[in-house]
């Protein structure tokens, strides 16, 4: 099986993009607020930071839903359809990129992680 560079990029892009959204939000938040948020929610956030936070969290929710509901179905279909089995490598790369993204998120400052998880 020959793997294409475009396929690799497209498969890994959502995980990489999620990581970019996450860390740019952390930087933007610290710069905008002058510190890490002290509580839950987005009270007192400037409009640009609110937009950034909404884009990042929406992207993560979509990625989670795709990973939980669409990825298993896509893997199952690719296993059943012999002409599509070569796509399994790309689906697994998508999943691996997501796992690596979540692992890399753990290096963020603890106050930001607390805010993110709440």
PDB file of C-alpha atoms in Angstrom:
ATOM      1  CA  UNK A   1       0.000   0.000   0.000  1.00  0.00           C
ATOM      2  CA  UNK A   2       1.309   3.397  -0.969  1.00  0.00           C
ATOM      3  CA  UNK A   3       0.534   6.224   1.424  1.00  0.00           C
ATOM      4  CA  UNK A   4       0.209   9.726  -0.025  1.00  0.00           C
ATOM      5  CA  UNK A   5       1.656  12.837   1.550  1.00  0.00           C
ATOM      6  CA  UNK A   6      -1.646  14.624   1.083  1.00  0.00           C
ATOM      7  CA  UNK A   7      -3.472  11.816   2.877  1.00  0.00           C
ATOM      8  CA  UNK A   8      -1.012  11.959   5.757  1.00  0.00           C
ATOM      9  CA  UNK A   9      -1.386  15.731   6.028  1.00  0.00           C
ATOM     10  CA  UNK A  10      -5.199  15.649   5.881  1.00  0.00           C
ATOM     11  CA  UNK A  11      -5.314  12.842   8.466  1.00  0.00           C
ATOM     12  CA  UNK A  12      -3.002  14.568  10.926  1.00  0.00           C
ATOM     13  CA  UNK A  13      -4.295  18.110  10.348  1.00  0.00           C
ATOM     14  CA  UNK A  14      -7.259  18.025  12.775  1.00  0.00           C
ATOM     15  CA  UNK A  15      -5.044  16.941  15.692  1.00  0.00           C
ATOM     16  CA  UNK A  16      -2.395  19.509  14.833  1.00  0.00           C
ATOM     17  CA  UNK A  17      -4.967  22.240  14.340  1.00  0.00           C
ATOM     18  CA  UNK A  18      -6.561  21.418  17.687  1.00  0.00           C
ATOM     19  CA  UNK A  19      -3.172  21.793  19.335  1.00  0.00           C
ATOM     20  CA  UNK A  20      -2.631  25.146  17.621  1.00  0.00           C
ATOM     21  CA  UNK A  21      -6.070  26.381  18.740  1.00  0.00           C
ATOM     22  CA  UNK A  22      -5.409  25.204  22.283  1.00  0.00           C
ATOM     23  CA  UNK A  23      -1.990  26.787  22.772  1.00  0.00           C
ATOM     24  CA  UNK A  24      -2.782  29.999  20.917  1.00  0.00           C
ATOM     25  CA  UNK A  25      -5.823  30.337  23.175  1.00  0.00           C
ATOM     26  CA  UNK A  26      -3.599  29.877  26.229  1.00  0.00           C
ATOM     27  CA  UNK A  27      -1.210  32.575  25.011  1.00  0.00           C
ATOM     28  CA  UNK A  28      -4.049  34.894  24.007  1.00  0.00           C
ATOM     29  CA  UNK A  29      -5.750  34.395  27.372  1.00  0.00           C
ATOM     30  CA  UNK A  30      -2.641  35.138  29.406  1.00  0.00           C
ATOM     31  CA  UNK A  31      -1.831  38.225  27.350  1.00  0.00           C
ATOM     32  CA  UNK A  32      -5.402  39.545  27.407  1.00  0.00           C
ATOM     33  CA  UNK A  33      -6.124  38.945  31.073  1.00  0.00           C
ATOM     34  CA  UNK A  34      -2.604  39.516  32.386  1.00  0.00           C
ATOM     35  CA  UNK A  35      -2.877  36.239  34.299  1.00  0.00           C
ATOM     36  CA  UNK A  36      -4.626  32.907  34.141  1.00  0.00           C
ATOM     37  CA  UNK A  37      -8.382  32.918  34.758  1.00  0.00           C
ATOM     38  CA  UNK A  38      -9.247  32.618  38.411  1.00  0.00           C
ATOM     39  CA  UNK A  39     -12.667  31.046  37.943  1.00  0.00           C
ATOM     40  CA  UNK A  40     -14.874  29.014  35.712  1.00  0.00           C
ATOM     41  CA  UNK A  41     -16.455  30.570  32.661  1.00  0.00           C
ATOM     42  CA  UNK A  42     -15.702  33.516  30.467  1.00  0.00           C
ATOM     43  CA  UNK A  43     -16.825  36.474  32.579  1.00  0.00           C
ATOM     44  CA  UNK A  44     -14.664  39.518  31.953  1.00  0.00           C
ATOM     45  CA  UNK A  45     -13.123  38.180  28.754  1.00  0.00           C
ATOM     46  CA  UNK A  46     -12.549  40.746  25.991  1.00  0.00           C
ATOM     47  CA  UNK A  47     -14.578  40.117  22.795  1.00  0.00           C
ATOM     48  CA  UNK A  48     -11.604  38.836  20.772  1.00  0.00           C
ATOM     49  CA  UNK A  49     -10.723  36.343  23.505  1.00  0.00           C
ATOM     50  CA  UNK A  50     -14.347  35.188  23.680  1.00  0.00           C
ATOM     51  CA  UNK A  51     -14.347  34.527  19.928  1.00  0.00           C
ATOM     52  CA  UNK A  52     -11.045  32.662  20.166  1.00  0.00           C
ATOM     53  CA  UNK A  53     -12.300  30.548  23.077  1.00  0.00           C
ATOM     54  CA  UNK A  54     -15.540  29.736  21.249  1.00  0.00           C
ATOM     55  CA  UNK A  55     -13.727  28.738  18.062  1.00  0.00           C
ATOM     56  CA  UNK A  56     -11.293  26.525  19.979  1.00  0.00           C
ATOM     57  CA  UNK A  57     -13.930  24.804  22.098  1.00  0.00           C
ATOM     58  CA  UNK A  58     -16.260  24.294  19.126  1.00  0.00           C
ATOM     59  CA  UNK A  59     -13.426  22.749  17.135  1.00  0.00           C
ATOM     60  CA  UNK A  60     -12.639  20.390  20.006  1.00  0.00           C
ATOM     61  CA  UNK A  61     -16.289  19.364  20.446  1.00  0.00           C
ATOM     62  CA  UNK A  62     -16.631  18.620  16.729  1.00  0.00           C
ATOM     63  CA  UNK A  63     -13.392  16.613  16.781  1.00  0.00           C
ATOM     64  CA  UNK A  64     -14.583  14.639  19.809  1.00  0.00           C
ATOM     65  CA  UNK A  65     -17.940  13.879  18.204  1.00  0.00           C
ATOM     66  CA  UNK A  66     -16.295  12.817  14.943  1.00  0.00           C
ATOM     67  CA  UNK A  67     -13.849  10.619  16.837  1.00  0.00           C
ATOM     68  CA  UNK A  68     -16.525   8.964  18.965  1.00  0.00           C
ATOM     69  CA  UNK A  69     -19.286   8.476  16.410  1.00  0.00           C
ATOM     70  CA  UNK A  70     -18.003   8.778  12.839  1.00  0.00           C
ATOM     71  CA  UNK A  71     -14.513   7.267  13.113  1.00  0.00           C
ATOM     72  CA  UNK A  72     -15.688   3.840  14.362  1.00  0.00           C
ATOM     73  CA  UNK A  73     -18.306   3.654  11.605  1.00  0.00           C
ATOM     74  CA  UNK A  74     -15.752   4.683   8.976  1.00  0.00           C
ATOM     75  CA  UNK A  75     -13.311   2.047  10.255  1.00  0.00           C
ATOM     76  CA  UNK A  76     -16.017  -0.598  10.149  1.00  0.00           C
ATOM     77  CA  UNK A  77     -17.027   0.311   6.608  1.00  0.00           C
ATOM     78  CA  UNK A  78     -13.401   0.292   5.464  1.00  0.00           C
ATOM     79  CA  UNK A  79     -12.943  -3.159   6.986  1.00  0.00           C
ATOM     80  CA  UNK A  80     -16.008  -4.466   5.164  1.00  0.00           C
ATOM     81  CA  UNK A  81     -15.326  -2.911   1.745  1.00  0.00           C
ATOM     82  CA  UNK A  82     -12.149  -4.434   0.361  1.00  0.00           C
ATOM     83  CA  UNK A  83     -11.482  -1.532  -2.036  1.00  0.00           C
ATOM     84  CA  UNK A  84     -11.468   0.893   0.906  1.00  0.00           C
ATOM     85  CA  UNK A  85      -9.135  -1.014   3.232  1.00  0.00           C
ATOM     86  CA  UNK A  86      -6.199   1.156   2.227  1.00  0.00           C
ATOM     87  CA  UNK A  87      -7.976   4.085   3.937  1.00  0.00           C
ATOM     88  CA  UNK A  88      -7.671   2.441   7.356  1.00  0.00           C
ATOM     89  CA  UNK A  89      -4.111   3.744   7.684  1.00  0.00           C
ATOM     90  CA  UNK A  90      -5.363   7.316   7.310  1.00  0.00           C
ATOM     91  CA  UNK A  91      -8.149   6.808   9.843  1.00  0.00           C
ATOM     92  CA  UNK A  92      -5.698   5.355  12.336  1.00  0.00           C
ATOM     93  CA  UNK A  93      -3.331   8.274  11.739  1.00  0.00           C
ATOM     94  CA  UNK A  94      -6.239  10.640  12.458  1.00  0.00           C
ATOM     95  CA  UNK A  95      -6.847   8.827  15.750  1.00  0.00           C
ATOM     96  CA  UNK A  96      -3.142   8.804  16.633  1.00  0.00           C
ATOM     97  CA  UNK A  97      -2.874  12.540  15.950  1.00  0.00           C
ATOM     98  CA  UNK A  98      -5.810  13.103  18.300  1.00  0.00           C
ATOM     99  CA  UNK A  99      -4.171  11.079  21.063  1.00  0.00           C
ATOM    100  CA  UNK A 100      -0.880  12.931  20.588  1.00  0.00           C
ATOM    101  CA  UNK A 101      -2.786  16.233  20.712  1.00  0.00           C
ATOM    102  CA  UNK A 102      -4.415  15.350  24.035  1.00  0.00           C
ATOM    103  CA  UNK A 103      -1.061  14.204  25.422  1.00  0.00           C
ATOM    104  CA  UNK A 104       0.645  17.445  24.357  1.00  0.00           C
ATOM    105  CA  UNK A 105      -2.138  19.493  25.940  1.00  0.00           C
ATOM    106  CA  UNK A 106      -1.053  18.185  29.341  1.00  0.00           C
ATOM    107  CA  UNK A 107       2.057  20.392  29.172  1.00  0.00           C
ATOM    108  CA  UNK A 108      -0.036  23.577  29.391  1.00  0.00           C
ATOM    109  CA  UNK A 109       0.036  25.590  32.616  1.00  0.00           C
ATOM    110  CA  UNK A 110      -2.144  24.041  35.312  1.00  0.00           C
ATOM    111  CA  UNK A 111      -4.435  27.083  35.808  1.00  0.00           C
ATOM    112  CA  UNK A 112      -5.224  27.124  32.092  1.00  0.00           C
ATOM    113  CA  UNK A 113      -5.869  23.372  32.066  1.00  0.00           C
ATOM    114  CA  UNK A 114      -8.242  23.783  35.026  1.00  0.00           C
ATOM    115  CA  UNK A 115     -10.134  26.493  33.173  1.00  0.00           C
ATOM    116  CA  UNK A 116     -10.190  24.422  29.970  1.00  0.00           C
ATOM    117  CA  UNK A 117     -11.548  21.313  31.682  1.00  0.00           C
ATOM    118  CA  UNK A 118     -14.293  23.264  33.469  1.00  0.00           C
TER     119      UNK A 118
END
